[in-house]
Coordinates of C-alpha atoms in Angstrom, one line a residue:
Chain A
X1 CA -21.3 1.9 14.8
X2 CA -20.9 -0.9 12.2
X3 CA -24.3 -2.4 13.0
X4 CA -25.0 -3.1 9.4
X5 CA -21.9 -5.2 9.1
X6 CA -23.4 -7.5 11.7
X7 CA -26.4 -8.2 9.5
X8 CA -25.0 -11.1 7.5
X9 CA -23.3 -12.4 10.6
X10 CA -26.6 -12.5 12.5
X11 CA -28.1 -14.3 9.6
X12 CA -25.3 -16.9 9.6
X13 CA -25.8 -17.4 13.3
X14 CA -29.5 -17.4 13.3
X15 CA -31.7 -20.5 13.3
X16 CA -32.6 -20.2 9.7
X17 CA -29.3 -21.4 8.3
X18 CA -30.8 -21.8 4.9
X19 CA -31.0 -18.0 4.7
X20 CA -27.3 -17.8 4.7
X21 CA -27.3 -19.5 1.3
X22 CA -29.2 -16.6 -0.4
X23 CA -27.9 -13.1 -1.1
X24 CA -28.9 -10.4 1.3
X25 CA -28.7 -7.3 -0.9
X26 CA -29.4 -8.7 -4.4
X27 CA -27.0 -6.3 -6.1
X28 CA -24.8 -7.1 -9.0
X29 CA -25.3 -9.5 -11.9
X30 CA -24.1 -12.9 -12.8
X31 CA -21.3 -13.1 -15.3
X32 CA -21.5 -15.5 -18.2
X33 CA -19.1 -18.5 -18.2
X34 CA -17.3 -16.9 -21.2
X35 CA -16.9 -13.6 -19.4
X36 CA -15.3 -15.3 -16.4
X37 CA -13.0 -17.3 -18.7
X38 CA -11.8 -14.2 -20.6
X39 CA -11.2 -12.2 -17.4
X40 CA -9.6 -14.9 -15.2
X41 CA -5.9 -15.0 -15.8
X42 CA -4.8 -16.4 -12.5
X43 CA -2.9 -19.7 -12.7
X44 CA -2.9 -22.0 -9.8
X45 CA 0.2 -23.9 -8.8
X46 CA -1.8 -27.0 -9.9
X47 CA -2.0 -25.5 -13.4
X48 CA -5.8 -25.9 -13.3
X49 CA -6.5 -22.8 -15.4
X50 CA -3.7 -23.3 -18.0
X51 CA -5.1 -22.9 -21.5
X52 CA -4.4 -25.1 -24.5
X53 CA -1.2 -24.6 -26.4
X54 CA 2.5 -25.7 -26.2
X55 CA 6.0 -24.6 -26.8
X56 CA 9.7 -25.5 -26.6
X57 CA 12.8 -23.6 -25.6
X58 CA 13.9 -23.5 -29.3
X59 CA 10.8 -21.7 -30.3
X60 CA 11.0 -19.5 -27.3
X61 CA 14.5 -18.4 -28.2
X62 CA 13.2 -16.9 -31.5
X63 CA 10.4 -15.1 -29.8
X64 CA 12.7 -13.9 -27.1
X65 CA 15.0 -12.3 -29.7
X66 CA 12.1 -10.5 -31.3
X67 CA 10.2 -9.4 -28.3
X68 CA 12.3 -9.4 -25.2
X69 CA 16.0 -9.0 -25.9
X70 CA 15.7 -5.3 -26.5
X71 CA 15.2 -4.8 -22.8
X72 CA 16.6 -7.9 -21.1
X73 CA 19.7 -8.3 -23.3
X74 CA 20.6 -10.9 -26.0
X75 CA 21.3 -13.6 -23.4
X76 CA 19.1 -12.3 -20.5
X77 CA 22.0 -10.9 -18.5
X78 CA 22.9 -7.5 -19.8
X79 CA 19.8 -5.5 -20.5
X80 CA 18.4 -2.5 -18.8
X81 CA 15.6 -4.7 -17.5
X82 CA 16.3 -7.3 -14.7
X83 CA 18.4 -10.2 -15.6
X84 CA 16.6 -13.5 -16.3
X85 CA 19.5 -15.9 -15.8
X86 CA 20.6 -17.2 -12.4
X87 CA 23.8 -15.8 -10.9
X88 CA 26.9 -17.8 -11.7
X89 CA 27.9 -17.4 -8.0
X90 CA 25.0 -19.5 -6.8
X91 CA 24.9 -23.3 -6.3
X92 CA 22.3 -26.1 -6.3
X93 CA 23.0 -26.7 -2.6
X94 CA 21.0 -23.5 -1.9
X95 CA 19.0 -22.4 -4.9
X96 CA 18.2 -19.1 -3.2
X97 CA 21.9 -18.2 -3.8
X98 CA 21.0 -17.9 -7.5
X99 CA 19.4 -14.5 -6.8
X100 CA 15.9 -13.2 -7.1
X101 CA 15.5 -14.2 -10.7
X102 CA 11.9 -15.5 -11.4
X103 CA 12.7 -18.5 -13.7
X104 CA 15.0 -20.0 -11.1
X105 CA 13.6 -18.8 -7.7
X106 CA 9.9 -19.3 -8.3
X107 CA 8.7 -22.4 -6.5
X108 CA 6.3 -23.3 -9.4
X109 CA 6.7 -22.9 -13.1
X110 CA 3.1 -21.7 -13.2
X111 CA 4.2 -18.4 -11.7
X112 CA 6.7 -17.9 -14.5
X113 CA 4.0 -18.6 -17.1
X114 CA 1.4 -16.4 -15.3
X115 CA 3.8 -13.4 -15.0
X116 CA 5.0 -13.5 -18.7
X117 CA 1.3 -13.9 -19.8
X118 CA 0.0 -11.0 -17.7
X119 CA 2.9 -8.5 -17.5
X120 CA 5.4 -9.0 -20.5
X121 CA 6.5 -7.6 -22.8
X122 CA 6.4 -4.3 -20.9
X123 CA 4.2 -1.8 -22.7
X124 CA 2.6 -4.5 -24.8
X125 CA 1.3 -6.6 -22.0
X126 CA -1.3 -9.2 -22.9
X127 CA -0.2 -9.4 -26.5
X128 CA 1.5 -12.8 -26.5
X129 CA -0.3 -15.9 -27.7
X130 CA -0.6 -18.9 -25.4
X131 CA 1.9 -20.8 -27.5
X132 CA 4.4 -17.9 -27.2
X133 CA 4.0 -17.9 -23.4
X134 CA 4.6 -21.6 -23.3
X135 CA 7.7 -21.4 -25.4
X136 CA 9.1 -18.3 -23.6
X137 CA 8.6 -20.1 -20.3
X138 CA 10.4 -23.1 -21.7
X139 CA 13.2 -20.9 -23.0
X140 CA 13.7 -19.2 -19.6
X141 CA 13.6 -22.5 -17.7
X142 CA 16.1 -24.0 -20.2
X143 CA 18.7 -21.2 -19.9
X144 CA 18.4 -21.6 -16.1
X145 CA 19.0 -25.4 -16.4
X146 CA 15.7 -26.3 -14.9
X147 CA 14.3 -28.4 -17.8
X148 CA 16.1 -30.7 -20.2
X149 CA 16.6 -29.7 -23.8
X150 CA 13.7 -30.4 -26.0
X151 CA 11.0 -30.4 -23.2
X152 CA 7.6 -29.5 -24.6
X153 CA 5.7 -27.4 -22.2
X154 CA 1.9 -27.5 -22.2
X155 CA -1.0 -27.5 -19.7
X156 CA -0.1 -31.0 -18.5
X157 CA 3.7 -30.8 -18.4
X158 CA 4.2 -27.3 -17.1
X159 CA 2.8 -27.9 -13.6
X160 CA 4.9 -31.0 -13.3
X161 CA 8.2 -29.1 -13.7
X162 CA 10.0 -29.4 -10.4
X163 CA 11.6 -26.0 -9.7
X164 CA 14.7 -26.1 -7.5
X165 CA 12.9 -24.0 -4.9
X166 CA 9.7 -25.9 -4.8
X167 CA 10.1 -26.9 -1.1
X168 CA 12.5 -24.4 0.2
X169 CA 10.2 -21.5 1.0
X170 CA 8.4 -20.9 4.3
X171 CA 4.6 -20.9 4.4
X172 CA 2.9 -17.9 5.8
X173 CA 1.4 -18.2 9.3
X174 CA -2.1 -19.5 9.6
X175 CA -3.4 -16.0 10.3
X176 CA -6.3 -15.4 12.7
X177 CA -7.8 -12.1 13.9
X178 CA -6.1 -10.8 17.1
X179 CA -3.0 -12.8 16.5
X180 CA 0.5 -11.5 17.4
X181 CA 3.0 -11.5 14.6
X182 CA 5.0 -14.4 15.9
X183 CA 4.2 -16.5 18.9
X184 CA 6.9 -16.2 21.6
X185 CA 8.3 -13.0 20.1
X186 CA 7.3 -9.9 22.1
X187 CA 7.9 -7.4 19.4
Chain B
X1 CA -20.9 20.2 18.1
X2 CA -21.9 23.7 17.3
X3 CA -21.0 25.3 14.0
X4 CA -18.7 28.2 14.5
X5 CA -19.9 31.1 12.4
X6 CA -17.3 33.5 11.1
X7 CA -17.6 36.7 12.9
X8 CA -17.8 40.0 11.1
X9 CA -14.2 40.7 11.6
X10 CA -13.0 37.5 10.0
X11 CA -15.4 38.2 7.2
X12 CA -13.9 41.6 6.5
X13 CA -10.4 40.2 6.6
X14 CA -11.2 37.7 4.0
X15 CA -12.9 40.5 2.0
X16 CA -9.6 42.4 2.1
X17 CA -7.7 39.4 0.9
X18 CA -10.1 39.1 -2.0
X19 CA -9.9 42.7 -2.9
X20 CA -6.2 42.2 -3.7
X21 CA -6.6 41.1 -7.2
X22 CA -9.8 39.4 -8.0
X23 CA -12.6 40.6 -10.1
X24 CA -15.0 37.8 -9.9
X25 CA -18.8 38.0 -10.2
X26 CA -19.4 35.6 -7.4
X27 CA -17.2 37.4 -5.0
X28 CA -18.3 40.9 -5.8
X29 CA -20.6 41.6 -2.9
X30 CA -17.8 40.7 -0.5
X31 CA -15.4 43.0 -2.3
X32 CA -17.8 45.8 -2.2
X33 CA -18.3 45.5 1.5
X34 CA -14.6 45.3 2.0
X35 CA -13.8 48.4 0.2
X36 CA -16.7 50.2 1.8
X37 CA -14.9 50.0 5.1
X38 CA -11.3 49.9 3.9
X39 CA -10.1 52.2 6.6
X40 CA -11.0 50.0 9.5
X41 CA -9.8 46.9 7.8
X42 CA -6.4 48.3 7.4
X43 CA -6.3 49.1 11.0
X44 CA -7.5 45.7 12.1
X45 CA -5.7 43.3 9.9
X46 CA -2.1 44.4 9.3
X47 CA -1.2 40.7 8.9
X48 CA -3.0 40.5 5.5
X49 CA -1.1 42.9 3.3
X50 CA -3.1 43.0 0.1
X51 CA 0.0 43.1 -2.3
X52 CA 0.8 39.5 -1.3
X53 CA -2.6 38.2 -2.4
X54 CA -2.3 36.1 -5.6
X55 CA -4.3 36.6 -8.7
X56 CA -6.2 33.4 -8.1
X57 CA -8.2 32.0 -11.0
X58 CA -11.9 31.6 -10.5
X59 CA -11.6 27.8 -10.3
X60 CA -9.1 28.0 -7.4
X61 CA -11.3 30.5 -5.6
X62 CA -14.6 28.9 -6.2
X63 CA -14.5 25.4 -7.5
X64 CA -11.5 23.8 -5.9
X65 CA -9.5 25.2 -3.1
X66 CA -5.7 25.1 -3.3
X67 CA -3.3 25.2 -0.4
X68 CA -1.4 28.5 0.4
X69 CA 1.6 29.3 -1.7
X70 CA 3.5 29.4 1.6
X71 CA 2.8 25.7 2.3
X72 CA 5.3 23.7 0.3
X73 CA 5.4 20.1 1.7
X74 CA 6.1 17.7 -1.2
X75 CA 6.8 14.0 -1.6
X76 CA 10.1 12.7 -2.8
X77 CA 11.4 9.5 -4.4
X78 CA 13.0 7.3 -1.7
X79 CA 14.9 4.0 -1.5
X80 CA 17.7 5.2 -3.7
X81 CA 15.9 4.4 -6.9
X82 CA 14.7 7.1 -9.3
X83 CA 11.0 7.4 -9.7
X84 CA 10.0 7.3 -12.5
X85 CA 12.8 5.0 -13.5
X86 CA 14.4 4.1 -16.8
X87 CA 11.1 2.5 -18.0
X88 CA 8.8 5.3 -16.7
X89 CA 7.7 3.0 -14.0
X90 CA 7.1 4.6 -10.6
X91 CA 8.0 2.8 -7.5
X92 CA 8.6 4.4 -4.1
X93 CA 7.6 8.0 -3.3
X94 CA 7.7 9.0 0.3
X95 CA 5.5 11.4 2.2
X96 CA 6.9 14.3 4.3
X97 CA 5.7 13.0 7.7
X98 CA 7.8 15.7 9.5
X99 CA 5.4 18.3 8.1
X100 CA 2.2 16.4 8.7
X101 CA -0.1 17.6 11.4
X102 CA -2.3 15.0 13.1
X103 CA -2.9 11.4 12.0
X104 CA -4.3 11.8 8.5
X105 CA -2.1 12.2 5.5
X106 CA -3.5 14.6 3.0
X107 CA -4.4 12.6 -0.2
X108 CA -2.0 14.6 -2.4
X109 CA 0.9 13.7 -0.1
X110 CA 0.0 10.1 0.6
X111 CA 3.0 7.9 0.0
X112 CA 3.0 6.1 -3.4
X113 CA 4.4 2.7 -4.1
X114 CA 3.4 0.3 -6.9
X115 CA 3.6 -3.4 -7.4
X116 CA 6.5 -4.1 -9.7
X117 CA 6.3 -2.3 -12.9
X118 CA 2.8 -0.9 -12.7
X119 CA 1.9 2.3 -14.4
X120 CA -1.0 4.3 -12.9
X121 CA -4.0 3.6 -15.2
X122 CA -6.6 6.0 -16.2
X123 CA -9.9 4.4 -15.4
X124 CA -13.4 5.5 -16.3
X125 CA -15.4 4.6 -13.2
X126 CA -18.6 4.3 -15.3
X127 CA -16.9 1.4 -17.1
X128 CA -15.1 -0.1 -14.1
X129 CA -16.3 -3.5 -12.8
X130 CA -15.5 -5.8 -9.9
X131 CA -15.9 -9.5 -10.5
X132 CA -16.0 -12.0 -7.6
X133 CA -15.7 -15.6 -8.8
X134 CA -14.1 -18.9 -8.2
X135 CA -15.2 -21.1 -5.3
X136 CA -18.4 -19.2 -4.6
X137 CA -22.1 -20.2 -5.0
X138 CA -22.9 -17.1 -7.1
X139 CA -20.3 -15.4 -9.3
X140 CA -21.0 -11.7 -9.3
X141 CA -20.1 -8.6 -11.3
X142 CA -20.6 -5.2 -9.7
X143 CA -20.6 -1.7 -11.1
X144 CA -19.2 1.1 -9.0
X145 CA -22.7 2.5 -8.5
X146 CA -23.8 -0.9 -7.2
X147 CA -20.8 -1.2 -4.8
X148 CA -21.7 2.2 -3.4
X149 CA -25.3 1.0 -2.6
X150 CA -23.9 -1.6 -0.1
X151 CA -23.7 -0.9 3.6
X152 CA -20.4 1.0 4.0
X153 CA -17.8 1.4 6.6
X154 CA -15.6 4.4 7.2
X155 CA -12.3 3.7 9.1
X156 CA -8.9 5.1 9.6
X157 CA -6.1 2.8 8.5
X158 CA -2.4 3.2 7.8
X159 CA -0.6 1.5 4.9
X160 CA 3.1 0.9 5.1
X161 CA 5.6 -0.4 2.5
X162 CA 8.1 -3.0 3.5
X163 CA 10.7 -0.7 2.0
X164 CA 10.5 1.5 5.1
X165 CA 13.4 1.1 7.5
X166 CA 15.9 3.0 9.7
X167 CA 19.5 3.0 8.8
X168 CA 22.5 5.1 9.5
X169 CA 22.5 6.2 5.9
X170 CA 18.9 7.4 6.0
X171 CA 19.3 10.8 7.7
X172 CA 15.9 12.2 7.3
X173 CA 12.5 11.0 8.3
X174 CA 11.2 10.8 4.8
X175 CA 14.0 8.4 3.9
X176 CA 13.5 6.0 6.8
X177 CA 9.7 6.3 7.4
X178 CA 8.2 8.2 4.4
X179 CA 6.5 5.1 3.0
X180 CA 3.7 5.0 5.4
X181 CA 0.6 7.1 5.5
X182 CA -2.9 7.0 7.0
X183 CA -6.2 7.9 5.6
X184 CA -9.9 7.7 6.4
X185 CA -11.1 5.0 4.0
X186 CA -14.7 4.4 3.0
X187 CA -16.0 1.3 1.2
X188 CA -17.8 -2.0 1.6
X189 CA -16.4 -4.7 3.8
X190 CA -15.1 -7.5 1.6
X191 CA -16.9 -9.9 3.9
X192 CA -20.2 -8.3 2.9
X193 CA -19.4 -9.0 -0.8
X194 CA -18.1 -12.5 -0.1
X195 CA -21.2 -13.4 1.9
X196 CA -23.3 -12.1 -1.0
X197 CA -21.4 -14.5 -3.3
X198 CA -21.5 -17.3 -0.8
X199 CA -18.0 -18.7 -0.2
X200 CA -17.7 -22.5 -0.6
X201 CA -16.2 -24.7 2.1
X202 CA -12.8 -25.1 0.2
X203 CA -12.5 -21.4 -0.4
X204 CA -9.6 -20.7 2.0
X205 CA -7.7 -17.9 0.1
X206 CA -8.6 -15.1 -2.2
X207 CA -6.5 -13.6 -5.1
X208 CA -7.1 -9.9 -5.5
X209 CA -6.1 -8.4 -8.8
X210 CA -5.8 -4.9 -10.3
X211 CA -6.4 -3.8 -13.9
X212 CA -3.2 -1.8 -14.4
X213 CA -0.7 -2.9 -17.1
X214 CA 0.9 -5.7 -15.1
X215 CA -2.3 -6.8 -13.4
X216 CA -0.7 -6.9 -10.0
X217 CA -2.3 -9.7 -7.9
X218 CA -1.8 -10.9 -4.3
X219 CA -3.1 -13.9 -2.3
X220 CA -4.8 -13.2 1.0
X221 CA -6.1 -15.7 3.6
X222 CA -9.9 -16.0 3.8
X223 CA -9.7 -15.3 7.6
X224 CA -8.4 -11.8 6.8
X225 CA -10.9 -11.3 4.0
X226 CA -13.8 -12.2 6.3
X227 CA -12.4 -10.1 9.2
X228 CA -11.7 -6.5 8.1
X229 CA -10.6 -6.0 4.5
X230 CA -12.3 -3.0 3.0
X231 CA -13.1 -2.7 -0.7
X232 CA -12.6 1.0 -0.7
X233 CA -13.8 3.6 -3.1
X234 CA -13.1 6.7 -1.1
X235 CA -10.4 8.3 1.0
X236 CA -10.4 11.4 3.1
X237 CA -13.9 12.4 2.0
X238 CA -13.5 12.1 -1.7
X239 CA -13.1 9.3 -4.3
X240 CA -9.7 7.5 -4.2
X241 CA -6.9 9.4 -5.9
X242 CA -5.5 7.6 -9.1
X243 CA -2.2 6.8 -7.4
X244 CA -4.2 5.2 -4.6
X245 CA -6.2 3.0 -6.9
X246 CA -9.0 5.0 -8.3
X247 CA -11.8 4.0 -8.5
X248 CA -11.4 0.9 -6.3
X249 CA -8.8 -0.8 -4.1
X250 CA -8.6 -3.0 -1.1
X251 CA -7.3 -1.9 2.3
X252 CA -5.9 -4.8 4.3
X253 CA -5.6 -3.3 7.8
X254 CA -2.2 -3.8 9.4
X255 CA -0.8 -5.9 6.6
X256 CA 2.2 -4.9 4.5
X257 CA 1.6 -2.4 1.7
X258 CA 2.1 -4.6 -1.3
X259 CA -1.1 -6.6 -0.3
X260 CA -3.4 -3.5 -0.6
X261 CA -4.2 -4.2 -4.2
X262 CA -5.1 -1.1 -6.2
X263 CA -7.3 -0.6 -9.3
X264 CA -9.1 -3.6 -8.0
X265 CA -11.3 -5.4 -10.5
X266 CA -11.2 -9.1 -9.7
X267 CA -11.4 -11.3 -6.6
X268 CA -11.1 -15.0 -7.1
X269 CA -11.9 -17.3 -4.2
X270 CA -9.4 -20.2 -4.3
X271 CA -8.3 -23.2 -2.4
X272 CA -4.7 -22.4 -1.8
X273 CA -2.0 -19.7 -1.7
X274 CA -1.7 -19.0 -5.4
X275 CA 1.9 -17.9 -5.7
X276 CA 1.3 -14.9 -7.8
X277 CA 4.3 -12.9 -8.9
X278 CA 3.8 -10.5 -5.9
X279 CA 3.4 -13.4 -3.6
X280 CA 6.6 -15.0 -4.9
X281 CA 8.5 -11.7 -4.5
X282 CA 7.6 -11.7 -0.8
X283 CA 8.7 -15.3 0.0
X284 CA 11.1 -16.0 2.8
X285 CA 13.1 -19.1 3.5
X286 CA 12.7 -18.9 7.3
X287 CA 9.1 -19.3 8.8
X288 CA 9.8 -16.7 11.4
X289 CA 10.8 -14.2 8.8
X290 CA 7.7 -15.1 6.7
X291 CA 5.5 -14.4 9.8
X292 CA 7.3 -11.2 10.6
X293 CA 6.9 -9.9 7.0
X294 CA 3.2 -10.1 7.0
X295 CA 1.4 -8.2 9.8
X296 CA 3.2 -4.9 10.7
X297 CA 4.6 -4.8 14.2
X298 CA 4.1 -2.1 16.8
X299 CA 5.9 1.0 15.6
X300 CA 6.3 4.7 16.3
X301 CA 8.5 7.5 15.3
X302 CA 9.1 11.1 16.5
X303 CA 8.2 13.2 13.4
X304 CA 9.1 16.5 14.9
X305 CA 11.9 17.2 15.6
X306 CA 13.6 14.8 13.3
X307 CA 16.7 14.4 11.2
X308 CA 17.7 17.5 9.2
X309 CA 15.7 20.0 11.3
X310 CA 17.2 22.6 13.5
X311 CA 15.9 23.7 16.9
X312 CA 16.3 27.5 17.4
X313 CA 17.5 27.2 21.0
X314 CA 16.9 25.8 24.4
X315 CA 13.3 26.1 25.8
X316 CA 9.9 24.5 25.5
X317 CA 9.0 22.2 22.6
X318 CA 6.1 19.9 21.9
X319 CA 7.7 16.7 20.6
X320 CA 5.3 15.1 18.2
X321 CA 5.1 11.7 16.5
X322 CA 3.0 8.9 15.1
X323 CA 2.4 5.4 16.4
X324 CA 0.8 2.4 14.8
X325 CA 0.5 -1.3 14.8
X326 CA -0.7 -4.1 12.5
X327 CA -1.8 -5.8 15.7
X328 CA -4.7 -3.4 16.5
X329 CA -5.0 -0.3 18.7
X330 CA -1.9 1.5 20.0
X331 CA -2.3 1.3 23.8
X332 CA 0.8 3.2 25.0
X333 CA 3.5 5.4 23.6
X334 CA 6.6 6.3 25.7
X335 CA 9.2 8.9 24.9
X336 CA 12.8 9.1 26.1
X337 CA 15.0 12.1 25.8
X338 CA 18.2 10.4 27.0
X339 CA 18.7 7.6 24.5
X340 CA 16.4 5.1 26.2
X341 CA 17.5 5.2 29.9
X342 CA 14.4 6.9 31.1
X343 CA 10.9 6.6 29.5
X344 CA 7.9 8.8 30.1
X345 CA 4.4 8.4 28.8
X346 CA 3.4 10.5 25.8
X347 CA -0.1 11.9 25.3
X348 CA -2.4 10.8 22.5
X349 CA -3.8 13.5 20.3
X350 CA -7.1 12.0 19.2
X351 CA -8.4 8.6 20.0
X352 CA -6.3 5.6 18.9
X353 CA -8.0 3.4 16.3
X354 CA -7.3 -0.1 15.1
X355 CA -4.4 -0.3 12.6
X356 CA -4.3 3.5 12.3
X357 CA -1.6 6.1 12.8
X358 CA -2.1 7.6 16.2
X359 CA -0.7 11.1 16.8
X360 CA 1.2 11.6 20.1
X361 CA 2.9 14.4 21.8
X362 CA 5.3 15.0 24.6
X363 CA 6.0 18.3 26.4
X364 CA 9.7 18.8 26.6
X365 CA 11.8 21.7 27.9
X366 CA 15.2 21.4 26.3
X367 CA 18.1 22.5 28.5
X368 CA 20.4 23.0 25.5
X369 CA 22.6 20.0 26.1
X370 CA 22.9 17.1 23.7
X371 CA 19.8 14.8 23.9
X372 CA 18.7 11.6 22.2
X373 CA 15.0 11.5 21.4
X374 CA 13.2 8.2 21.0
X375 CA 9.7 6.8 21.1
X376 CA 8.3 3.3 21.9
X377 CA 4.9 1.9 21.0
X378 CA 2.9 -0.8 22.8
X379 CA -0.2 -2.2 21.2
X380 CA -3.4 -3.9 22.5
X381 CA -1.8 -7.3 22.1
X382 CA 1.0 -6.3 24.4
X383 CA 3.5 -6.3 21.5
X384 CA 6.3 -3.7 22.2
X385 CA 8.4 -1.9 19.7
X386 CA 11.9 -3.3 19.7
X387 CA 15.3 -1.7 19.7
X388 CA 17.4 -2.4 16.6
X389 CA 19.2 -5.1 18.6
X390 CA 16.0 -6.7 19.7
X391 CA 14.4 -6.7 16.2
X392 CA 14.4 -10.1 14.5
X393 CA 13.2 -9.2 11.0
X394 CA 10.2 -8.3 8.9
X395 CA 9.2 -4.8 8.1
X396 CA 11.6 -2.7 10.2
X397 CA 9.6 -1.5 13.3
X398 CA 12.7 -0.7 15.4
X399 CA 13.0 2.4 17.6
X400 CA 14.4 5.4 15.7
X401 CA 16.7 7.7 17.7
X402 CA 17.1 11.4 16.8
X403 CA 20.2 13.2 18.2
X404 CA 19.7 16.8 19.2
X405 CA 23.1 18.5 19.3
X406 CA 23.8 21.4 21.6
X407 CA 23.8 23.7 18.6
X408 CA 20.2 22.6 18.0
X409 CA 20.8 20.6 14.8
X410 CA 18.9 17.3 14.8
X411 CA 20.5 14.2 13.2
X412 CA 20.0 10.5 12.8
X413 CA 21.0 8.9 16.2
X414 CA 22.1 5.8 14.4
X415 CA 24.8 7.6 12.3

């Protein structure tokens, strides 16, 4: 039925292992390094792809007022869009109690940077400069008491920020084909 | 399989229908034949009164067939959130499974969920590209035409949103189960493309990303990518619908809906779980919960009769439903009419397929007294659908009871 699917597999298994190193179908073209760079907006928890630039919470507060407050509210708690400040009912003992608020719950500050960069401000996504994204990230981490006042965020310091939930989340199972959902659980 | 030719009588009936209000060049010969023998048609086909025939435009008649005006199934916003919401973002729209016949959801009725905040983009397939890059020997960019030249697969797979779940407050099937649908998908196996690019030894995860406004992205393990993920460009015999990711998406058989990235344009091979915004939104504190919120468990539901419907009276009914599992093929479906005390095997309608909705039926003669209908699925791994009490977490796969009251009204058995 899916015999063609087997083709690459057979090549891998075959004696001529070197064949596996070359493409089978020869379709598509090779992107230039610039093309990849322009297109690739994924940011690893290591911060490997973070671009040049920097920003502080003070700078971020100004940008926030101009570009974000309209939807998220002047202090990030009372807009029509989701709140950006941790719940006052939470506690450091269990940072999950602060609610599902990105700049407090995210295990890595890189996720906050990445999301603002790719998805905000709504309807004008992708319009922020790298400096603005660094400063807005600093602002949101500052109002959530994650970083001390005056912290400069850049490609080096951002991945070093220790988020309160860095080690409190459960890793996904090491998935293999034919695996039940959860060992020892019949359902 | 022999092709059934329309017999002369069917032909004339259709001619009569056309004669109702259409003056169309292409259809004229048919009309002429029909009117030529008008007398006998009237005798033979009372069930097609010509005054009920619509004045169909030529496009509907010739170019693109619409469903009957008498067929009215529609989708609905579910999960208590308006769709579109305050910001014109669309989230959760359920499919009317109680009106679906068979395992395949019509594309127009396929449930529709989006990653947070995404707006359905308008994409010109001639300009669309898929890039594969990162930890590969050869970074590659494909056009849609190039992707369609690869060896393809065509497979049935369900997709289900984690927002699905039974509750005493969700009285109708569309509210509790409307966020799952099943289609026949056609595309290239992701493994084919990844082998073309040559995955390096430290490439243990991929990040798949769409081109919609928020560029929704999810991390997926390489083991799944190399197993059965489809880079799909077609569903149910036609290109993907825009709400389903036109022109390109991934289908991740058996995994939760949010991972089936739509409007796919980039796959990055990486060395770790990348903690994208979507990944972050799916995190759990407890490892068991994390595992259960990944691969969908064995699940089934009786779609007819279900909450909100009325049975006209005692007598024979074919009880119908759907069963599926993220663990593979559905191997057994049982039905109970007495709230789970006695279980009987249901019949499959069609051959069960891996990670696909499987239609089942059960012949039932209702004696008119109160009944509680339930179904229970077992999959090829031996996983069994739990009761609500047995369920430990993850996407809700618990048994949904429907109460049939003696007056024939069907309600949620949990309420």
